[in-house]
XYZ file of C-alpha atoms in Angstrom:
293
model
C 0.000 0.000 0.000
C 1.359 3.388 -0.954
C 1.307 6.282 1.475
C 0.369 9.780 0.206
C 2.733 12.334 1.700
C 1.527 15.925 1.990
C 3.643 18.980 2.564
C 3.161 20.610 5.954
C 1.634 23.699 4.312
C -0.899 21.746 2.285
C -1.742 19.525 5.252
C -2.487 22.575 7.384
C -4.636 24.075 4.602
C -6.694 20.917 4.226
C -7.062 20.506 7.990
C -8.455 24.006 8.234
C -11.273 23.122 5.837
C -12.683 25.316 3.064
C -12.026 29.063 3.167
C -14.389 30.927 5.426
C -17.043 33.156 3.908
C -16.246 36.837 4.403
C -18.979 38.744 6.235
C -21.124 41.062 4.162
C -20.297 44.755 4.679
C -24.018 45.567 4.900
C -26.278 44.734 7.826
C -29.523 45.633 6.031
C -28.973 47.457 2.725
C -32.030 49.621 2.137
C -32.064 52.935 0.280
C -29.830 53.480 -2.747
C -28.877 56.474 -4.901
C -26.299 57.231 -7.613
C -24.425 60.471 -8.236
C -23.320 61.920 -11.571
C -19.862 60.347 -11.294
C -21.319 56.838 -10.960
C -20.717 56.418 -7.230
C -23.509 54.595 -5.424
C -24.742 55.445 -1.933
C -26.167 52.535 0.060
C -28.125 53.110 3.250
C -27.361 50.408 5.826
C -30.285 50.561 8.233
C -29.044 48.024 10.788
C -25.632 49.686 11.060
C -27.084 53.223 10.990
C -24.666 54.223 8.283
C -24.320 55.144 4.621
C -21.686 53.500 2.439
C -20.268 55.077 -0.721
C -19.545 52.425 -3.342
C -17.167 53.122 -6.219
C -17.854 51.878 -9.770
C -15.393 49.046 -9.038
C -17.135 48.007 -5.805
C -14.835 49.616 -3.228
C -16.643 50.820 -0.096
C -16.087 53.898 2.048
C -18.396 54.899 4.925
C -19.652 58.468 5.002
C -19.045 60.449 8.169
C -22.646 61.112 9.228
C -22.981 61.211 12.995
C -26.283 60.680 14.770
C -28.099 58.466 12.289
C -30.625 56.088 13.825
C -32.111 53.539 11.428
C -31.761 55.435 8.137
C -33.990 54.160 5.352
C -34.046 56.058 2.034
C -31.600 58.067 -0.045
C -31.633 60.406 -3.030
C -29.104 62.583 -4.854
C -29.709 65.971 -6.434
C -28.422 65.461 -9.977
C -27.444 69.122 -10.306
C -25.767 69.943 -6.996
C -24.671 66.444 -5.979
C -26.225 66.857 -2.536
C -27.176 63.577 -0.861
C -30.409 63.330 1.117
C -31.023 60.595 3.677
C -34.334 59.727 5.354
C -33.514 58.864 8.971
C -36.481 57.091 10.516
C -35.098 56.870 14.047
C -34.615 60.623 14.444
C -37.631 61.611 12.301
C -35.639 63.847 9.998
C -34.135 64.336 6.550
C -30.372 64.724 6.565
C -28.472 66.437 3.776
C -24.819 65.867 2.934
C -23.016 68.293 0.625
C -20.466 67.076 -1.959
C -17.797 68.408 0.432
C -19.140 66.188 3.214
C -20.887 68.851 5.289
C -23.826 67.325 7.187
C -26.955 69.191 8.263
C -30.657 68.630 8.902
C -32.947 69.655 6.065
C -36.282 68.875 7.704
C -37.495 67.701 11.094
C -41.044 67.925 12.314
C -43.974 66.261 14.001
C -45.379 65.140 10.652
C -42.269 63.010 10.069
C -43.100 59.982 12.191
C -41.298 57.299 10.171
C -39.741 58.652 6.955
C -39.012 55.753 4.614
C -38.040 57.284 1.273
C -36.855 60.548 -0.227
C -36.748 61.904 -3.782
C -35.550 65.054 -5.556
C -37.122 66.642 -8.623
C -35.398 68.470 -11.483
C -35.721 71.805 -9.659
C -34.077 70.476 -6.514
C -37.302 70.175 -4.522
C -37.265 67.352 -1.965
C -40.128 64.926 -1.323
C -40.551 62.463 1.537
C -42.635 59.310 1.960
C -43.612 58.708 5.576
C -45.059 55.361 6.695
C -46.954 56.787 9.650
C -47.603 54.910 12.863
C -50.719 52.945 11.924
C -52.075 51.356 8.717
C -53.392 53.903 6.212
C -51.734 56.847 7.954
C -48.858 57.147 5.482
C -48.178 60.408 3.685
C -46.164 62.044 0.944
C -44.738 65.405 1.964
C -42.799 68.146 0.240
C -39.992 70.035 1.926
C -40.330 73.774 1.509
C -38.124 76.742 2.377
C -36.506 76.604 5.808
C -37.449 72.925 6.164
C -41.199 73.412 6.274
C -43.294 70.380 5.317
C -46.438 70.311 3.185
C -48.538 67.152 2.969
C -49.339 66.238 -0.641
C -51.175 62.948 -0.036
C -52.621 61.080 2.938
C -54.142 57.694 3.678
C -51.349 55.558 2.219
C -50.592 52.154 3.703
C -46.935 52.047 4.782
C -45.465 53.749 1.676
C -41.790 52.837 1.211
C -40.766 54.145 -2.211
C -40.808 57.490 -3.989
C -39.769 58.938 -7.355
C -40.381 62.179 -9.250
C -40.327 62.479 -13.039
C -38.773 65.316 -15.055
C -42.311 66.583 -15.576
C -42.871 66.757 -11.815
C -45.104 63.701 -11.547
C -44.764 62.082 -8.124
C -44.899 58.285 -7.847
C -45.241 56.499 -4.524
C -45.084 52.823 -3.618
C -48.171 52.169 -1.484
C -46.448 49.115 -0.094
C -49.027 47.391 2.080
C -51.703 47.995 -0.565
C -49.487 46.208 -3.139
C -49.733 49.129 -5.519
C -47.955 52.108 -7.033
C -49.795 55.409 -7.115
C -49.390 58.588 -9.123
C -50.076 61.892 -7.402
C -51.929 64.649 -9.187
C -51.431 68.373 -8.538
C -54.457 68.297 -6.217
C -52.975 65.467 -4.125
C -55.332 62.869 -5.558
C -53.574 59.490 -5.609
C -54.405 57.502 -8.743
C -53.531 53.805 -8.849
C -50.963 53.143 -11.572
C -50.848 49.398 -10.938
C -52.114 47.102 -8.188
C -50.549 43.859 -9.444
C -47.463 43.951 -7.226
C -46.373 42.171 -4.040
C -45.186 44.580 -1.347
C -43.427 47.028 -3.698
C -40.833 49.284 -2.131
C -38.139 51.259 -3.947
C -38.902 53.281 -7.091
C -36.727 54.912 -9.752
C -37.129 56.325 -13.241
C -34.860 55.243 -16.082
C -33.586 57.357 -18.968
C -36.621 56.436 -21.110
C -39.145 57.520 -18.500
C -40.009 53.988 -17.381
C -40.775 53.558 -13.698
C -38.739 50.781 -12.076
C -40.168 49.044 -9.021
C -38.492 46.837 -6.423
C -41.244 44.224 -6.200
C -39.956 42.995 -2.879
C -42.015 39.910 -2.021
C -41.884 38.567 -5.580
C -38.086 38.981 -5.592
C -37.949 40.856 -8.894
C -37.725 44.285 -10.495
C -40.722 45.407 -12.534
C -40.800 48.087 -15.216
C -43.856 50.276 -15.845
C -43.867 52.082 -19.189
C -45.203 55.657 -19.549
C -48.356 54.094 -21.021
C -48.809 51.938 -17.904
C -47.697 48.563 -19.264
C -46.032 46.402 -16.604
C -43.191 44.047 -17.560
C -40.377 42.118 -15.890
C -36.928 43.741 -15.910
C -34.966 41.223 -13.817
C -35.514 38.482 -11.230
C -33.572 36.213 -8.899
C -33.260 38.641 -5.998
C -33.879 38.025 -2.294
C -36.221 40.713 -1.036
C -34.970 43.705 -3.058
C -35.543 46.931 -1.149
C -34.591 49.862 -3.356
C -33.586 50.678 -6.897
C -31.644 53.481 -8.599
C -30.380 54.261 -12.096
C -27.321 56.017 -13.484
C -26.954 58.239 -16.558
C -25.779 55.315 -18.691
C -28.897 53.270 -17.970
C -27.492 50.756 -15.496
C -29.753 49.834 -12.582
C -28.659 49.310 -8.970
C -30.608 47.227 -6.473
C -30.161 46.805 -2.728
C -30.868 43.131 -2.094
C -31.629 42.699 1.592
C -31.785 38.899 1.642
C -28.268 38.520 0.276
C -26.893 41.626 1.981
C -25.610 42.977 -1.298
C -25.684 45.769 -3.847
C -26.494 44.323 -7.241
C -26.239 45.838 -10.713
C -28.390 45.202 -13.776
C -26.330 45.922 -16.876
C -27.558 47.274 -20.177
C -27.690 43.668 -21.444
C -30.007 42.690 -18.586
C -27.373 40.632 -16.791
C -27.367 40.862 -12.996
C -24.071 40.997 -11.084
C -23.017 41.737 -7.500
C -21.163 45.019 -7.120
C -20.625 44.927 -3.349
C -21.492 42.823 -0.325
C -23.090 39.411 -0.360
C -21.959 36.131 1.158
C -19.613 34.947 -1.574
C -17.083 32.206 -0.696
C -13.464 33.280 -1.079
C -11.900 31.709 -4.197
C -8.985 29.317 -3.895
C -5.667 30.606 -5.270
C -5.316 29.647 -8.942
C -2.805 26.839 -9.456
C -2.566 25.934 -5.777
C -2.575 22.299 -4.671
C -5.827 22.912 -2.819
C -7.540 24.296 -5.948
C -6.421 21.236 -7.934
C -7.843 18.891 -5.277
C -11.107 20.857 -5.318
C -11.391 20.733 -9.126
C -14.031 18.360 -10.542
C -12.781 15.003 -11.684
C -12.711 14.263 -15.386
């Protein structure tokens, strides 16, 4: 009988078992926004932080003190200012491109802000879930941080978007629908065929993208109201954002990752996620792990 001799290094590697899975950098990735340079901001609710993700997937935390369960995010395309809905402190935080942090709005009507959006004129809108079913609102931030209620009676709204024409869209999450707000505050149902929709975003063609959370997919609603499937295979997607090139970014809470939908429709992971560390190419361990012919 022949005895297989292993080097001490390889023996130690095999005894240690497979490489451990690196922890995801996100506790609960929720809101997402993209700036003009292609950097993505990810709100991490569980860690009360906001991470800035480079186009290559490198992460850098923003220095925002005092956050307590932040939820939504939006970027002003003109100024580059980042807005964060902070549910725990009932306020909207703004971060300048230089990193200066201040409070934009804080008031009694902000009981649980869940989403924030910015229109082409720089006006800021907030979706607030309220404290009880059907007490959700959409509010607009005015001069000096004043808040005006545009719509009431929503059921835990958790997504918001504003078109170039000023049309406000809100995900009426617990009613499984997306609504369109008229100038008089009347909320018209755009579609009611969803399953706990949350994040909303508009693409370069004016289509409304919806994180259809409990169906684990991203839906696309055309300007004419036709609903189609953009991508699937997610694990409770929370929010969605688009860049100037047409790429789509999704915070996927179930996998703890930021995912990207390319122009070809392919879905990849840009940051986070529980991905096993690869074995070094050409190592003895990788050769042992290779499938047999």
